Tab-separated table of C-alpha atoms in Angstrom:
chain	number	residue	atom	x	y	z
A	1	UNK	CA	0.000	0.000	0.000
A	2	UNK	CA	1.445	3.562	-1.302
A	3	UNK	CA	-0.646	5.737	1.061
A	4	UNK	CA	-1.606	7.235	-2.040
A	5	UNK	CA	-5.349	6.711	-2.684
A	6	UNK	CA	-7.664	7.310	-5.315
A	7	UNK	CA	-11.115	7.104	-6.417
A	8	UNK	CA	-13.049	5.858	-8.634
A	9	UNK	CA	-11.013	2.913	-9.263
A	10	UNK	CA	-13.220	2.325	-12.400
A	11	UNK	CA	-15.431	5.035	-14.365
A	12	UNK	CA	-17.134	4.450	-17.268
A	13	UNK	CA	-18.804	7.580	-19.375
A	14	UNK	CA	-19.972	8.523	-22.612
A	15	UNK	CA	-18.500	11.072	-24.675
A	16	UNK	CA	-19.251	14.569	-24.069
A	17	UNK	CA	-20.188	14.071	-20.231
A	18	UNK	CA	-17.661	15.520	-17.618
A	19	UNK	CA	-15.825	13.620	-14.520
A	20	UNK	CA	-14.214	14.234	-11.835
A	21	UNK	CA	-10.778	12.027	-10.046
A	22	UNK	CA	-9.937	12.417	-7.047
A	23	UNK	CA	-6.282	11.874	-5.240
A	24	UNK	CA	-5.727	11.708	-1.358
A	25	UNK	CA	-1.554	11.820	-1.235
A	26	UNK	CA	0.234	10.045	1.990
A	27	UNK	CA	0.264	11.939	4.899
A	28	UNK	CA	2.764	14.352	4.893
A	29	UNK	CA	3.426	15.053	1.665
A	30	UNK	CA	2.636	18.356	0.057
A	31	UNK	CA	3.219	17.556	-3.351
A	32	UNK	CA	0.716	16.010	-6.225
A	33	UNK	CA	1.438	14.877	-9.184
A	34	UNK	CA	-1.164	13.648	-12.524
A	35	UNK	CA	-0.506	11.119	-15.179
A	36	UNK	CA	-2.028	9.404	-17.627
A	37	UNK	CA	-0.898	5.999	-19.167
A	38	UNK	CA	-2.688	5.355	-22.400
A	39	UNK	CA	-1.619	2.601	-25.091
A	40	UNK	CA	-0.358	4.920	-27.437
A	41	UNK	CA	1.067	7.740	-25.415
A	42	UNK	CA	2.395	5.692	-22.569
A	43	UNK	CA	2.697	7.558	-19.393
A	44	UNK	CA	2.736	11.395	-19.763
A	45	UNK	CA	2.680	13.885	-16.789
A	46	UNK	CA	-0.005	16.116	-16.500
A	47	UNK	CA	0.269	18.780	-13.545
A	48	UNK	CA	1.815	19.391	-10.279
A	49	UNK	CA	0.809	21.425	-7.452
A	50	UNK	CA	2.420	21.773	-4.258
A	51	UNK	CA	0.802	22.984	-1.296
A	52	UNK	CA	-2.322	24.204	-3.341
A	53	UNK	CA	-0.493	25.815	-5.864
A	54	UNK	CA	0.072	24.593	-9.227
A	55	UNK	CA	4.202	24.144	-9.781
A	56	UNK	CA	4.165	23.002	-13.293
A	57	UNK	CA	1.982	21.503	-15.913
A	58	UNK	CA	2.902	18.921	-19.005
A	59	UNK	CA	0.808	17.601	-21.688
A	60	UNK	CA	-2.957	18.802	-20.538
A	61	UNK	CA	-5.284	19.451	-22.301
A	62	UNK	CA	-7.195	22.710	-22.099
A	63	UNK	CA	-10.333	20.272	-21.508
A	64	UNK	CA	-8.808	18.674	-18.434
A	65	UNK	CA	-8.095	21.066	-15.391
A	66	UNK	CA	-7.035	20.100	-11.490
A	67	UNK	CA	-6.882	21.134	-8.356
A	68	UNK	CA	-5.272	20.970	-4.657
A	69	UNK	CA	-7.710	21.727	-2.104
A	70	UNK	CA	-6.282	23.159	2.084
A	71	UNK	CA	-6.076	19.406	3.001
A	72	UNK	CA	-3.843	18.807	0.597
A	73	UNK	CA	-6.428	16.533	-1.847
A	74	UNK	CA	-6.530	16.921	-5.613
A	75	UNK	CA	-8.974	16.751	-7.834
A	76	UNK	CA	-8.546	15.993	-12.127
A	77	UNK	CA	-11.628	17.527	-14.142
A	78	UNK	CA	-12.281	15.980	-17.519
A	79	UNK	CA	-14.604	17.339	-19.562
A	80	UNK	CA	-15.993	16.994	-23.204
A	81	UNK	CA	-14.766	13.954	-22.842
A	82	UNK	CA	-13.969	12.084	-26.049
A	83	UNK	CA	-12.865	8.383	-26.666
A	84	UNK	CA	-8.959	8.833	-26.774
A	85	UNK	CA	-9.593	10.127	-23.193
A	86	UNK	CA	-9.648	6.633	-22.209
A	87	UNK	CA	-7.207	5.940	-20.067
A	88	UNK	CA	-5.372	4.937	-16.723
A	89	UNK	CA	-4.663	7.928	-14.280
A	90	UNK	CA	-2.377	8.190	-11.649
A	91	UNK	CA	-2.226	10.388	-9.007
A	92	UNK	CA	1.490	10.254	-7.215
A	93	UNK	CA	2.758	12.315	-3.777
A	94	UNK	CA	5.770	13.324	-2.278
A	95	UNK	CA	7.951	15.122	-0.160
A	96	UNK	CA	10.816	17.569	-0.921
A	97	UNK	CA	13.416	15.695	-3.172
A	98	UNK	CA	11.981	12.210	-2.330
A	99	UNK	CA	10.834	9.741	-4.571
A	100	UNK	CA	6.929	9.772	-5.866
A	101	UNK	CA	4.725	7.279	-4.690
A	102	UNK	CA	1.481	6.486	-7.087
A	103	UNK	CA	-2.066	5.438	-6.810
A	104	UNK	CA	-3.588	2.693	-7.770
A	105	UNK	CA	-4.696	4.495	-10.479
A	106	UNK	CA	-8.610	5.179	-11.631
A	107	UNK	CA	-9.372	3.780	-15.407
A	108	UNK	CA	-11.222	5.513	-16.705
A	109	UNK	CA	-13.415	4.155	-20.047
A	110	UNK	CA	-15.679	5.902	-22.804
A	111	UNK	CA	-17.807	4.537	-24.460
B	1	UNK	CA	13.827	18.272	-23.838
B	2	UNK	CA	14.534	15.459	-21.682
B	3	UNK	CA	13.821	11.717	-23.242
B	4	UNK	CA	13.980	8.407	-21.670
B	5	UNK	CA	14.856	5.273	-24.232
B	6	UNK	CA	13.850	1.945	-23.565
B	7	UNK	CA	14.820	-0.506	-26.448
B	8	UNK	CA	13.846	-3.254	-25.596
B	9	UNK	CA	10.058	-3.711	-25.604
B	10	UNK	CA	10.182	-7.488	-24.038
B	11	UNK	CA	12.697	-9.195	-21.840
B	12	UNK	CA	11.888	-13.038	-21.164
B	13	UNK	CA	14.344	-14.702	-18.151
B	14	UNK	CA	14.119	-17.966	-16.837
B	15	UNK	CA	13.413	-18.000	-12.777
B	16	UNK	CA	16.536	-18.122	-10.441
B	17	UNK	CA	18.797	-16.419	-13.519
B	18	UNK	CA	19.981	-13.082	-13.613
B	19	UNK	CA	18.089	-10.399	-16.391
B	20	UNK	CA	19.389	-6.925	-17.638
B	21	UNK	CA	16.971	-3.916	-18.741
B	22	UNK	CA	18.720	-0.918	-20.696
B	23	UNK	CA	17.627	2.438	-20.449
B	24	UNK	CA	18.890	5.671	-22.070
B	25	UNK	CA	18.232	9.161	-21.392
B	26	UNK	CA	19.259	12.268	-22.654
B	27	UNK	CA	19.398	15.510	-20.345
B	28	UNK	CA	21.537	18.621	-20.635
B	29	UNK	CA	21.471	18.629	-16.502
B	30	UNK	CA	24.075	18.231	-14.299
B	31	UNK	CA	21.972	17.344	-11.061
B	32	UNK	CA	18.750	14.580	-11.694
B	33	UNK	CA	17.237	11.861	-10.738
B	34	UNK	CA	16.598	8.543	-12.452
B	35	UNK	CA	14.012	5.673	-11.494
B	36	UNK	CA	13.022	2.307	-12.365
B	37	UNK	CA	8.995	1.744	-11.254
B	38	UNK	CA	7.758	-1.366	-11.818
B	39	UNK	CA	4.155	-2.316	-12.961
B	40	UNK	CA	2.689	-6.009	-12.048
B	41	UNK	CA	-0.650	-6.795	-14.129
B	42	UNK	CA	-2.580	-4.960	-11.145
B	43	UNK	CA	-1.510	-1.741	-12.912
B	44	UNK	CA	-0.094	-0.340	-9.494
B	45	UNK	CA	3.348	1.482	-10.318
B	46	UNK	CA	5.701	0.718	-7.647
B	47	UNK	CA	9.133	2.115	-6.970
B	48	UNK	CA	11.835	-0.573	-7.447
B	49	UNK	CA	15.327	1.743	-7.113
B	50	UNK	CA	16.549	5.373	-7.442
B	51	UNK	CA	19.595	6.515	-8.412
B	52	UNK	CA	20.836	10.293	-7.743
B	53	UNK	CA	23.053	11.624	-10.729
B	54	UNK	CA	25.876	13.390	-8.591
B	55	UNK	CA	26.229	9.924	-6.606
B	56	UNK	CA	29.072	7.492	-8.240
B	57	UNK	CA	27.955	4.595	-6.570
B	58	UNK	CA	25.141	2.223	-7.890
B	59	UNK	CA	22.065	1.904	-5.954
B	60	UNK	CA	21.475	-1.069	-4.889
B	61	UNK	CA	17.982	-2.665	-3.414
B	62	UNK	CA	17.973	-6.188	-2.690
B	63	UNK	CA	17.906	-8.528	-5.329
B	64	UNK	CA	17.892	-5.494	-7.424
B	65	UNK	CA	20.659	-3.184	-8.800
B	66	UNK	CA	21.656	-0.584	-11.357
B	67	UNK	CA	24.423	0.332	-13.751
B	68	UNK	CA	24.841	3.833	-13.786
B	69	UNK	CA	27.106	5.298	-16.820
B	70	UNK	CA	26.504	9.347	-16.532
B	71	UNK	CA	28.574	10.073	-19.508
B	72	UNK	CA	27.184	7.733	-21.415
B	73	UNK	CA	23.655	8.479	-20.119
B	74	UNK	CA	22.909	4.718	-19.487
B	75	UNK	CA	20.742	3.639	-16.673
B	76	UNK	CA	20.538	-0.304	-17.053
B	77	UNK	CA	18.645	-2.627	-13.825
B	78	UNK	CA	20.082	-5.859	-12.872
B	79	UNK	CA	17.459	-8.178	-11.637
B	80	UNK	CA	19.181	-11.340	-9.854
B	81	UNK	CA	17.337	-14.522	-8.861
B	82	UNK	CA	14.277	-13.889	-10.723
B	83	UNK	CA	10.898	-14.645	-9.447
B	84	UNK	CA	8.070	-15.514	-10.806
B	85	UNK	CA	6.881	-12.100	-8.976
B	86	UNK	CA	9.172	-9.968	-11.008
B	87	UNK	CA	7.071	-10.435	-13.939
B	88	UNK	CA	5.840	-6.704	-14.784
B	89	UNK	CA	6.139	-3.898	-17.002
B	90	UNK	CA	9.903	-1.885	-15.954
B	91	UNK	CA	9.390	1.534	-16.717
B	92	UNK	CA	12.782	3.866	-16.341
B	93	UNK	CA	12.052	7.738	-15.345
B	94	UNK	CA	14.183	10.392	-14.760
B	95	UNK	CA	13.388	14.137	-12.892
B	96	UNK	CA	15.381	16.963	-12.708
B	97	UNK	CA	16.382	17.656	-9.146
B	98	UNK	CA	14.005	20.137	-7.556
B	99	UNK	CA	11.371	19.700	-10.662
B	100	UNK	CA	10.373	16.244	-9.929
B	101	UNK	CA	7.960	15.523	-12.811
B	102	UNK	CA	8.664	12.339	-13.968
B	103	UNK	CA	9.542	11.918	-17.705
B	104	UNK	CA	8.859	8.027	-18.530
B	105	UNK	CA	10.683	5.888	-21.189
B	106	UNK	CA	7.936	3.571	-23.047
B	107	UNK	CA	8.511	0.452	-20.797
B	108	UNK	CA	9.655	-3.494	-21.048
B	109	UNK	CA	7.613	-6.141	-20.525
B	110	UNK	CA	9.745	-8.909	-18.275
B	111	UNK	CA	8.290	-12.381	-18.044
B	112	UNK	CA	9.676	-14.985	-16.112
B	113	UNK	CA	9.348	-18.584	-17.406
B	114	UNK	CA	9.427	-21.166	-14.557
């Protein structure tokens, strides 16, 4: 168990509808990170935010937005979702200048 | 922009032998980190070794070790004994210190045949 924990584990949607992921990181650490592992794309980063503020962002889409809420929990917003959105995302955590830790991940399927 | 090279796509070892994944990266940094996570069919990803860049020695975890050429930019993992457990996708990743977003090479599949 990573301490990392995430929900849904499994969501399925149709295209066009919005969704929303949520990431609890292990106690302690401030930072939270977003991937997503597709097929084709493998595993891309996302965003980070530390402490509630966002530190740097990748590969997101102007669709997708996230945030880090005072207790240190992050939420990823899809919307106008469409099928290559299908995917497997991680939410990682860590401290200053220690390794992340990830998620179990919430696949996410459209249909 | 950083990249992470894996070229092998599949790695097949028979259990109890000894099994070497090759990674290559190319940075312009003097002070990073590289990775090797490891992802069993359960799709968890699970952090198998670390290796900081200004360190000389290899990292070492177990049954598990690396070969770490910084001027060549080579970041191979040694698995020894393999078990049947060890069967998983190997992903290498490298950050730059301080940034810590993880930039992923495109994986090896390593099965184990008993």
């Amino acid at each position: 168990d990573s301490g990392v924990t995430q929900t849904p584990k499994h969501l399925i949607t149709a295209t066009g509808q919005r969704v929303t992921l949520r990431c609890s990181p292990r106690s302690g650490d401030l930072s939270v990170y977003w991937y997503q592992q597709s097929l084709d794309q493998g595993l891309q980063f996302l965003i980070h935010y530390y402490n509630g503020e966002e530190r740097a962002k990748g590969n997101i889409l102007e669709r997708f937005s996230a945030q880090q809420f005072p207790d240190l929990h992050s939420e990823l917003n899809l919307s106008s979702l469409e099928l290559g959105d299908s995917a497997l995302y991680f939410c990682a955590s860590s401290s200053e200048n220690q390794p992340q830790h990830f998620g179990d991940g919430t696949r996410l399927s459209i249909l | 922009a950083q990249t992470v090279t894996q070229s092998q796509p599949e790695m097949s070892v028979q259990e109890a032998e000894t099994v070497t994944l090759s990674c290559t990266y190319d940075t312009s940094e003097s002070d990073y980190y590289l990775f090797w996570y490891k992802q069993p069919p359960s799709r968890q990803m699970i952090l198998v070794i670390r290796q900081e860049a200004y360190k000389q020695q290899n990292a070492t975890e177990n049954r598990f070790s690396v070969n770490f050429q910084k001027a060549a930019k080579s970041f191979s993992l040694k698995i020894s004994d393999s078990q049947l457990g060890d069967a998983a996708m190997y992903f290498c990743a490298y950050s730059i210190q301080g940034a810590q977003k993880l930039v992923f090479g495109q994986g090896t599949r390593l099965t184990i045949n008993p």
